Short mmCIF file of C-alpha atoms in Angstrom, two decimals:
data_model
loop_
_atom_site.label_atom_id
_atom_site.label_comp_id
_atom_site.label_asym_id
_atom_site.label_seq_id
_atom_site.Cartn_x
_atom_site.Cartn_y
_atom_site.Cartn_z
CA UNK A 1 -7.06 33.35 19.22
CA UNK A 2 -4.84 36.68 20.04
CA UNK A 3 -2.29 36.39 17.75
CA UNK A 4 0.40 37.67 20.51
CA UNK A 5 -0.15 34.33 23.32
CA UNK A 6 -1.97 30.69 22.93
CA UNK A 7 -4.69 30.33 25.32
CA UNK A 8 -5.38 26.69 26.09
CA UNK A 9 -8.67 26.89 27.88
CA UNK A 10 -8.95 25.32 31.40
CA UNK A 11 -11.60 22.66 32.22
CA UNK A 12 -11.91 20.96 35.54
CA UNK A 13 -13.99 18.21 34.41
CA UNK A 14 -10.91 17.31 32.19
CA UNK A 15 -8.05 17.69 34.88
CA UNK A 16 -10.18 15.46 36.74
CA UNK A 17 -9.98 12.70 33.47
CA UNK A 18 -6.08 13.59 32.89
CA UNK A 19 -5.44 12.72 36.35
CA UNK A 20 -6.64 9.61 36.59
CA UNK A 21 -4.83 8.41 33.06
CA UNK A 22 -1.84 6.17 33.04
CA UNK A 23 -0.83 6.38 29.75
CA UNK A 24 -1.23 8.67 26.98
CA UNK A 25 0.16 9.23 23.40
CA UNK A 26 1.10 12.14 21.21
CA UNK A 27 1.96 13.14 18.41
CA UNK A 28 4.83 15.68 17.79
CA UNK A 29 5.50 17.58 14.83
CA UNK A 30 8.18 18.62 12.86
CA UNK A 31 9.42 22.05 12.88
CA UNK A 32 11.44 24.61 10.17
CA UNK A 33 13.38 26.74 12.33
CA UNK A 34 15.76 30.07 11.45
CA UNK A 35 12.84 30.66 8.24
CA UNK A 36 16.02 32.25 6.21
CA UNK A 37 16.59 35.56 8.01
CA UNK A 38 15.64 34.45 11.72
CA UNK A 39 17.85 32.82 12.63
CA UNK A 40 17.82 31.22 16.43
CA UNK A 41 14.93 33.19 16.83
CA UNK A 42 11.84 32.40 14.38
CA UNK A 43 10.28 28.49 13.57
CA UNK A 44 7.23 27.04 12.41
CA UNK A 45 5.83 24.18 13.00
CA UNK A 46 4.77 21.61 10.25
CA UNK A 47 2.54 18.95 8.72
CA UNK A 48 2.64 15.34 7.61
CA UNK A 49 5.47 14.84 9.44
CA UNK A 50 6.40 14.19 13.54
CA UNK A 51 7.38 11.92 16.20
CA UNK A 52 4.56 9.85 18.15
CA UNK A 53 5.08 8.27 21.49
CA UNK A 54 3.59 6.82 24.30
CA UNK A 55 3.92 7.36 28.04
CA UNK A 56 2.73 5.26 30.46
CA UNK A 57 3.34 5.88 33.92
CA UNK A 58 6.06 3.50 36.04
CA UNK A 59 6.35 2.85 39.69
CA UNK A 60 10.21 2.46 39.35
CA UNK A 61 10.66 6.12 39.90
CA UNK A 62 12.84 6.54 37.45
CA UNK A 63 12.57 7.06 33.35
CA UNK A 64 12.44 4.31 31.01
CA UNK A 65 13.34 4.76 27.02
CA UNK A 66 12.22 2.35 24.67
CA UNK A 67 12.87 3.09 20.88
CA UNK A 68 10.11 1.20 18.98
CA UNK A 69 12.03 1.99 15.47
CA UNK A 70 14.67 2.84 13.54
CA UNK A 71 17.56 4.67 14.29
CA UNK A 72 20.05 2.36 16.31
CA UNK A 73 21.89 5.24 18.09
CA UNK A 74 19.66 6.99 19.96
CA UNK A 75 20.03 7.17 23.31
CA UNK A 76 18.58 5.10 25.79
CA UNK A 77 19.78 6.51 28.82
CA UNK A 78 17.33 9.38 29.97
CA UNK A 79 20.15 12.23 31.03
CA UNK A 80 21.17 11.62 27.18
CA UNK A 81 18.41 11.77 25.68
CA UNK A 82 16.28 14.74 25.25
CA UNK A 83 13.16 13.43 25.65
CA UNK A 84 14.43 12.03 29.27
CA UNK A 85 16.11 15.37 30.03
CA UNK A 86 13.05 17.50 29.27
CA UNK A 87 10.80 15.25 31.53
CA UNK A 88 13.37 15.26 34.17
CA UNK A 89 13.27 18.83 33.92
CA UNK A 90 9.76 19.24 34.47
CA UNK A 91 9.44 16.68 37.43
CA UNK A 92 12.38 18.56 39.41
CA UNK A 93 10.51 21.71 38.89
CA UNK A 94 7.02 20.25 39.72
CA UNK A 95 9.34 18.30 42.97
CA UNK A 96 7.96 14.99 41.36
CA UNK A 97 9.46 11.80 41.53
CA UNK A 98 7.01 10.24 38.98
CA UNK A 99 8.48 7.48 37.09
CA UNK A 100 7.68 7.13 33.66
CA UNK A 101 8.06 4.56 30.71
CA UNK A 102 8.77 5.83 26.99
CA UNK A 103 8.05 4.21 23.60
CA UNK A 104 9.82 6.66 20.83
CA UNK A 105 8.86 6.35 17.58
CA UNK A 106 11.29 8.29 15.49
CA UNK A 107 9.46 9.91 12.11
CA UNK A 108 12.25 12.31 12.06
CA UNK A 109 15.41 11.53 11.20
CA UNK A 110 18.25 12.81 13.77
CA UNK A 111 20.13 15.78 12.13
CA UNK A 112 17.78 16.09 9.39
CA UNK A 113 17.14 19.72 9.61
CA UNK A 114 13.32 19.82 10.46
CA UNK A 115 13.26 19.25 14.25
CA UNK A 116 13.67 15.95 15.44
CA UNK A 117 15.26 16.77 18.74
CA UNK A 118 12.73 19.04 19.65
CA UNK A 119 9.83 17.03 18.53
CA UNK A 120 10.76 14.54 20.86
CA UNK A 121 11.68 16.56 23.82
CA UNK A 122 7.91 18.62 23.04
CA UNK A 123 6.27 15.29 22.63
CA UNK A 124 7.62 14.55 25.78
CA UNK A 125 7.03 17.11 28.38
CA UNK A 126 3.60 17.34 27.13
CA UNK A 127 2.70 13.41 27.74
CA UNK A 128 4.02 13.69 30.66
CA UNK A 129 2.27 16.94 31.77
CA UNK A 130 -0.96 15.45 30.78
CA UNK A 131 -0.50 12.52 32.82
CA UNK A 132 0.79 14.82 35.73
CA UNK A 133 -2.86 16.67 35.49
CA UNK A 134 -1.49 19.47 33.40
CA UNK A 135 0.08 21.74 36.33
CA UNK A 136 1.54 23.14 33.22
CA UNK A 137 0.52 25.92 30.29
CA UNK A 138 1.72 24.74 26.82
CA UNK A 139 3.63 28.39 27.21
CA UNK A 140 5.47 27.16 30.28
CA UNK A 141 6.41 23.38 28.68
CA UNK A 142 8.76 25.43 26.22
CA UNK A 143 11.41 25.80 29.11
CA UNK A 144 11.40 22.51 30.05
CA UNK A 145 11.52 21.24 26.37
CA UNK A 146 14.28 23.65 25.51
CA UNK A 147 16.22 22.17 28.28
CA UNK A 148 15.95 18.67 26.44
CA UNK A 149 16.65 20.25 23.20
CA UNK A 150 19.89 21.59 24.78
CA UNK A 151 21.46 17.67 24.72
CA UNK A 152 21.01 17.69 21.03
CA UNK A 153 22.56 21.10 19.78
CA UNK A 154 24.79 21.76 22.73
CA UNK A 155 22.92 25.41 23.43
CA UNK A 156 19.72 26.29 24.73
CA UNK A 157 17.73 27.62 21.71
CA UNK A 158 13.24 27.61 21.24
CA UNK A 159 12.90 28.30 17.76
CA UNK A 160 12.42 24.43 16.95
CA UNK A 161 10.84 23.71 20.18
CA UNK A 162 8.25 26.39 20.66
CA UNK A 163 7.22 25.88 17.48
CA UNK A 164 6.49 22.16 17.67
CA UNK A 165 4.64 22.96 21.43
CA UNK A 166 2.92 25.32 20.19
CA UNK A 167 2.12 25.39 16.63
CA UNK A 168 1.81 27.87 14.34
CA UNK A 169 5.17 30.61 13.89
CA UNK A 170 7.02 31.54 16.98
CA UNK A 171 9.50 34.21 17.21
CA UNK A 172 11.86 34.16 20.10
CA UNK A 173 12.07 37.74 21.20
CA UNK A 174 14.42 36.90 24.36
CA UNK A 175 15.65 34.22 26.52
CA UNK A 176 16.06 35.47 30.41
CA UNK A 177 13.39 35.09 30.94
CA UNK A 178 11.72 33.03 27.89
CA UNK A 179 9.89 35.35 25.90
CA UNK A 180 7.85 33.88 22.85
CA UNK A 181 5.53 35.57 20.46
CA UNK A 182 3.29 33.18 18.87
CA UNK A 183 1.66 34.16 15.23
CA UNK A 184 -0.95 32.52 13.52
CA UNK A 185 -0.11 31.15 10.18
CA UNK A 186 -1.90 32.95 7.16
CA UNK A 187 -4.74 30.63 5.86
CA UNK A 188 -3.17 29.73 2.65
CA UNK A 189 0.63 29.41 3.62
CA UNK A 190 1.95 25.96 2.82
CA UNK A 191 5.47 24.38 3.05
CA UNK A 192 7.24 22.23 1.04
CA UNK A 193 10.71 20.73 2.95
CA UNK A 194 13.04 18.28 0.98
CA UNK A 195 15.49 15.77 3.37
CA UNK A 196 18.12 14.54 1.41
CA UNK A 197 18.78 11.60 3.05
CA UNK A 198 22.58 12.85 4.59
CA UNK A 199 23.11 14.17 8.31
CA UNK A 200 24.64 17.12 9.41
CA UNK A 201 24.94 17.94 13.15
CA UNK A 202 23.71 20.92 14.33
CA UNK A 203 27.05 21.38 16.93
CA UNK A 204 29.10 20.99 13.67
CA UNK A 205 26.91 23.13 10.83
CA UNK A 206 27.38 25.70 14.06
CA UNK A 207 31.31 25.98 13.81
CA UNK A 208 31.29 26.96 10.10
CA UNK A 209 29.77 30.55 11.05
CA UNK A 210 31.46 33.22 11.44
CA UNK A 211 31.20 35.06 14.69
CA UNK A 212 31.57 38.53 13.58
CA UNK A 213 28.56 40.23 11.25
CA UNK A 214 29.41 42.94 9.28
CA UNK A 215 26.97 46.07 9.80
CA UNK A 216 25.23 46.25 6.33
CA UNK A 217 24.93 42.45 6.42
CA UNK A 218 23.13 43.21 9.26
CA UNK A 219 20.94 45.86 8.80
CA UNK A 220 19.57 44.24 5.70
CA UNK A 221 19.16 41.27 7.92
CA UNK A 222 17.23 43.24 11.13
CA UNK A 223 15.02 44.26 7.84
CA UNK A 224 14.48 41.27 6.72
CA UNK A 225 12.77 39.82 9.90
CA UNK A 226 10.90 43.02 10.46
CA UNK A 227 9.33 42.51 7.16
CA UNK A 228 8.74 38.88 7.86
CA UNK A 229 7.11 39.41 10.96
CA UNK A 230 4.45 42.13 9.56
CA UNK A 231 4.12 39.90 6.24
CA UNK A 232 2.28 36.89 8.92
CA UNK A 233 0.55 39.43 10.86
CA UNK A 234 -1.11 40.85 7.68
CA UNK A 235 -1.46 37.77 5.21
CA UNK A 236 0.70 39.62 2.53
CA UNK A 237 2.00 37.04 1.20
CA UNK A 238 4.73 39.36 -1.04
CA UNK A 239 6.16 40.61 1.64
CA UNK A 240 6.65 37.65 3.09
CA UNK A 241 8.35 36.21 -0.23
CA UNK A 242 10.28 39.50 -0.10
CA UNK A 243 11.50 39.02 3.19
CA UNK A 244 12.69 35.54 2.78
CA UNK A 245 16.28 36.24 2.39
CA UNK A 246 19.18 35.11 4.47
CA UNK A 247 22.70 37.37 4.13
CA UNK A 248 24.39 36.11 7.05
CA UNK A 249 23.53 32.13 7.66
CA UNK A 250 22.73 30.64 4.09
CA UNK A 251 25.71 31.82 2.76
CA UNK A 252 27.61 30.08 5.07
CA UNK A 253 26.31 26.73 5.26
CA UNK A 254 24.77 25.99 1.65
CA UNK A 255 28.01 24.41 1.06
CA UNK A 256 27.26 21.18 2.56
CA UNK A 257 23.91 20.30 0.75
CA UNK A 258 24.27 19.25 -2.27
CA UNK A 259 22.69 21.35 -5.40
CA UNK A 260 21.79 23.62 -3.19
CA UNK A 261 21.69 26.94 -5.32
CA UNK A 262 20.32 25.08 -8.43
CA UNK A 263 16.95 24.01 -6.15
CA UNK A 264 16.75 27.19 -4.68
CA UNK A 265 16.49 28.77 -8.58
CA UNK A 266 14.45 26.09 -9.36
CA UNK A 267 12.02 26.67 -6.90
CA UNK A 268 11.99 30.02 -7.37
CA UNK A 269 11.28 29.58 -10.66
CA UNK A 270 8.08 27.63 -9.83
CA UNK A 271 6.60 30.28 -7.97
CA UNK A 272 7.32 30.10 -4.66
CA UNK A 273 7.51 33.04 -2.23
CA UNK A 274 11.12 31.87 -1.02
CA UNK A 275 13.66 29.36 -0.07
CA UNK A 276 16.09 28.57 2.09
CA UNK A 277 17.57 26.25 4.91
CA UNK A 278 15.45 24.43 7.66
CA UNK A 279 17.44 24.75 9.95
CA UNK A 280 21.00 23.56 9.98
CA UNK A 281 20.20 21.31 7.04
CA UNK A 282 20.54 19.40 4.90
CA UNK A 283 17.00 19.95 4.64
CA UNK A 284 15.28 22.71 2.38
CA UNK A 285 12.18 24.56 2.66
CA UNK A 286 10.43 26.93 0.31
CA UNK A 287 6.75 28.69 1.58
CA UNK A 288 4.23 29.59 -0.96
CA UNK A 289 0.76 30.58 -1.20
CA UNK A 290 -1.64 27.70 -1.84
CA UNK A 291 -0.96 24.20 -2.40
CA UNK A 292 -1.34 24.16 -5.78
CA UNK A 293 1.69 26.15 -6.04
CA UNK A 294 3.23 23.73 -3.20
CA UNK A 295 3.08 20.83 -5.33
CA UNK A 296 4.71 22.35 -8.37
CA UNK A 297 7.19 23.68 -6.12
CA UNK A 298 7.80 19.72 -5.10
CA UNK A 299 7.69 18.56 -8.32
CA UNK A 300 10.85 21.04 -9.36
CA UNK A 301 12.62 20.11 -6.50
CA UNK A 302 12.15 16.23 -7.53
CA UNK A 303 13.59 17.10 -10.86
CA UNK A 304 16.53 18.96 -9.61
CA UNK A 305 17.60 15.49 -6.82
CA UNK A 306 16.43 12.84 -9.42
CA UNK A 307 19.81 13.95 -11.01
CA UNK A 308 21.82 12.99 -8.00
CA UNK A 309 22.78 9.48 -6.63
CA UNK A 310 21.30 10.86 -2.92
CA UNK A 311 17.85 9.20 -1.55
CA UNK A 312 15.24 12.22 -0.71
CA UNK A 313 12.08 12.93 0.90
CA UNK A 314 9.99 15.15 -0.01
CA UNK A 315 7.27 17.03 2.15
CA UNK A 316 4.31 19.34 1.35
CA UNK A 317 1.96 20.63 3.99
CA UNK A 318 0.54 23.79 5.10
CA UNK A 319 2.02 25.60 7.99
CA UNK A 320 0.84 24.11 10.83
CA UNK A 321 -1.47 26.22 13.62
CA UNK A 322 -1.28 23.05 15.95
CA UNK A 323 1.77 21.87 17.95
CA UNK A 324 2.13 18.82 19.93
CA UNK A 325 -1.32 16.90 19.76
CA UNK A 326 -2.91 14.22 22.04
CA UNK A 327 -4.06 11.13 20.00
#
């Protein structure tokens, strides 16, 4: 696969099959998004962790949510909830008036930090553009999913919903039009994310930054996701640890997770190639190379939250080269 676009290969004999389903399900993963010094424009997408749901077509015309678990507040109305909005997107477009029926099963918690919005609004447009017979490219299902994702942040951003499309890292080079570079994970790149088990809106985490940068601040930053950038193209894995550092975003918002700086010296300290926010938070990521590594990274970051009186998840997975899949 060229590292620079994702080619999903075209076969007849399986438009043929797609068009003829009425029902489909998928799985949608979670997503790390701003990767310390990128932020709004880098994510990657993740293991072990994602949405599934299940579309079946309807003959109502319209769009029908159903919430199979968890999470009494999310919206049922389809122009509030991204899922809905990202379909409805992609059937105006398409000048469909396909109906559809929606069973969400929420993996992710809302505001946790590691995607759920986008998974679902992903998950969504492609069920829904399988169904349709795929008039789509996974490339051109980002729009329509970044529409969704809009309900949920209040501003059209990719960097969580390219990623869980996609797969793999995805750095959002512009916006008019949608411009996404897709990278290929190195081989032996692996995440671990801790969710302390708080919320934090993305719309609020958003007010606390400032909206001037000052030039050295950024400079260092611009260098930052330069050297991030070459680090995945080349595998080296020390410059990627190297370029995992955040002057203008972290600083900001580490104030509302809890023991923040200790973890991020404790996980240091473990050996991994860097740490920072997923995110908006509360969650926390760290990258390193190998899982062996990855689980000693967990383990310190168990240690430092066993201390606290807050409930915690803890995930370790490699760095996903697969986005949305169909089960």
């Amino acid at each position: 696969m060229d590292n620079n676009s994702v080619n999903y290969p075209e076969d007849s004999n399986h438009e043929n099959q797609v068009k003829m389903l009425d029902e489909v399900k998928v799985f949608a993963p979670g997503s790390v998004s701003n990767v310390g010094c990128g932020f709004d424009i880098l994510g990657f997408a993740i293991d072990g962790v994602g949405d599934e749901m299940i579309l079946k077509k309807n003959d109502k015309n319209e769009i029908v949510i159903f919430p199979v678990n968890g999470y009494e507040n999310l919206p049922t109305d389809p122009k509030k909830n991204v899922a809905g909005v990202a379909i409805q997107a992609l059937l105006d477009d398409l000048g469909s008036d396909q109906g559809f029926d929606i069973e969400i099963v929420k993996n992710i918690k809302p505001g946790s930090g590691i995607g759920s919005s986008a998974a679902s609004a992903a998950g969504a447009v492609v069920a829904a553009n399988e169904l349709l017979g795929s008039p789509y490219s996974r490339m051109q299902l980002v729009d329509f999913a970044m529409i969704g994702e809009e309900v949920a942040s209040g501003d059209i951003h990719a960097d969580n919903v390219a990623p869980a499309t996609l797969g793999g890292f995805c750095l959002i080079r512009g916006y008019n039009p949608l411009d996404v570079i897709h990278i290929n994970p190195p081989k032996d790149l692996w995440c671990v994310v801790i969710h302390p088990q708080i919320e934090i809106k993305t719309k609020e985490s958003r007010e606390l930054l400032s909206p001037e940068i000052p030039l050295k601040k950024a400079i260092r930053q611009w260098g930052n996701v330069a050297g991030l950038m070459s680090g995945l193209y080349t595998s080296d894995y020390e410059l990627i640890g190297r370029s995992l550092e955040d002057h203008i975003v972290e600083p900001q918002r580490k104030v509302l997770i809890p023991e923040f700086d200790e973890l991020k010296l404790s996980v240091m300290e473990a050996g991994a190639l860097g740490c920072s926010i997923s995110g908006s938070g509360p969650s926390v990521f760290a990258l390193t190379n190998g899982k062996e590594t990855a689980d000693v990274v967990a383990g310190a970051m168990d240690v430092v939250f066993k201390r606290t009186d807050l409930e915690y998840k803890i995930y370790v997975s490699k760095v996903s080269d697969e986005g949305v899949k169909i089960l």
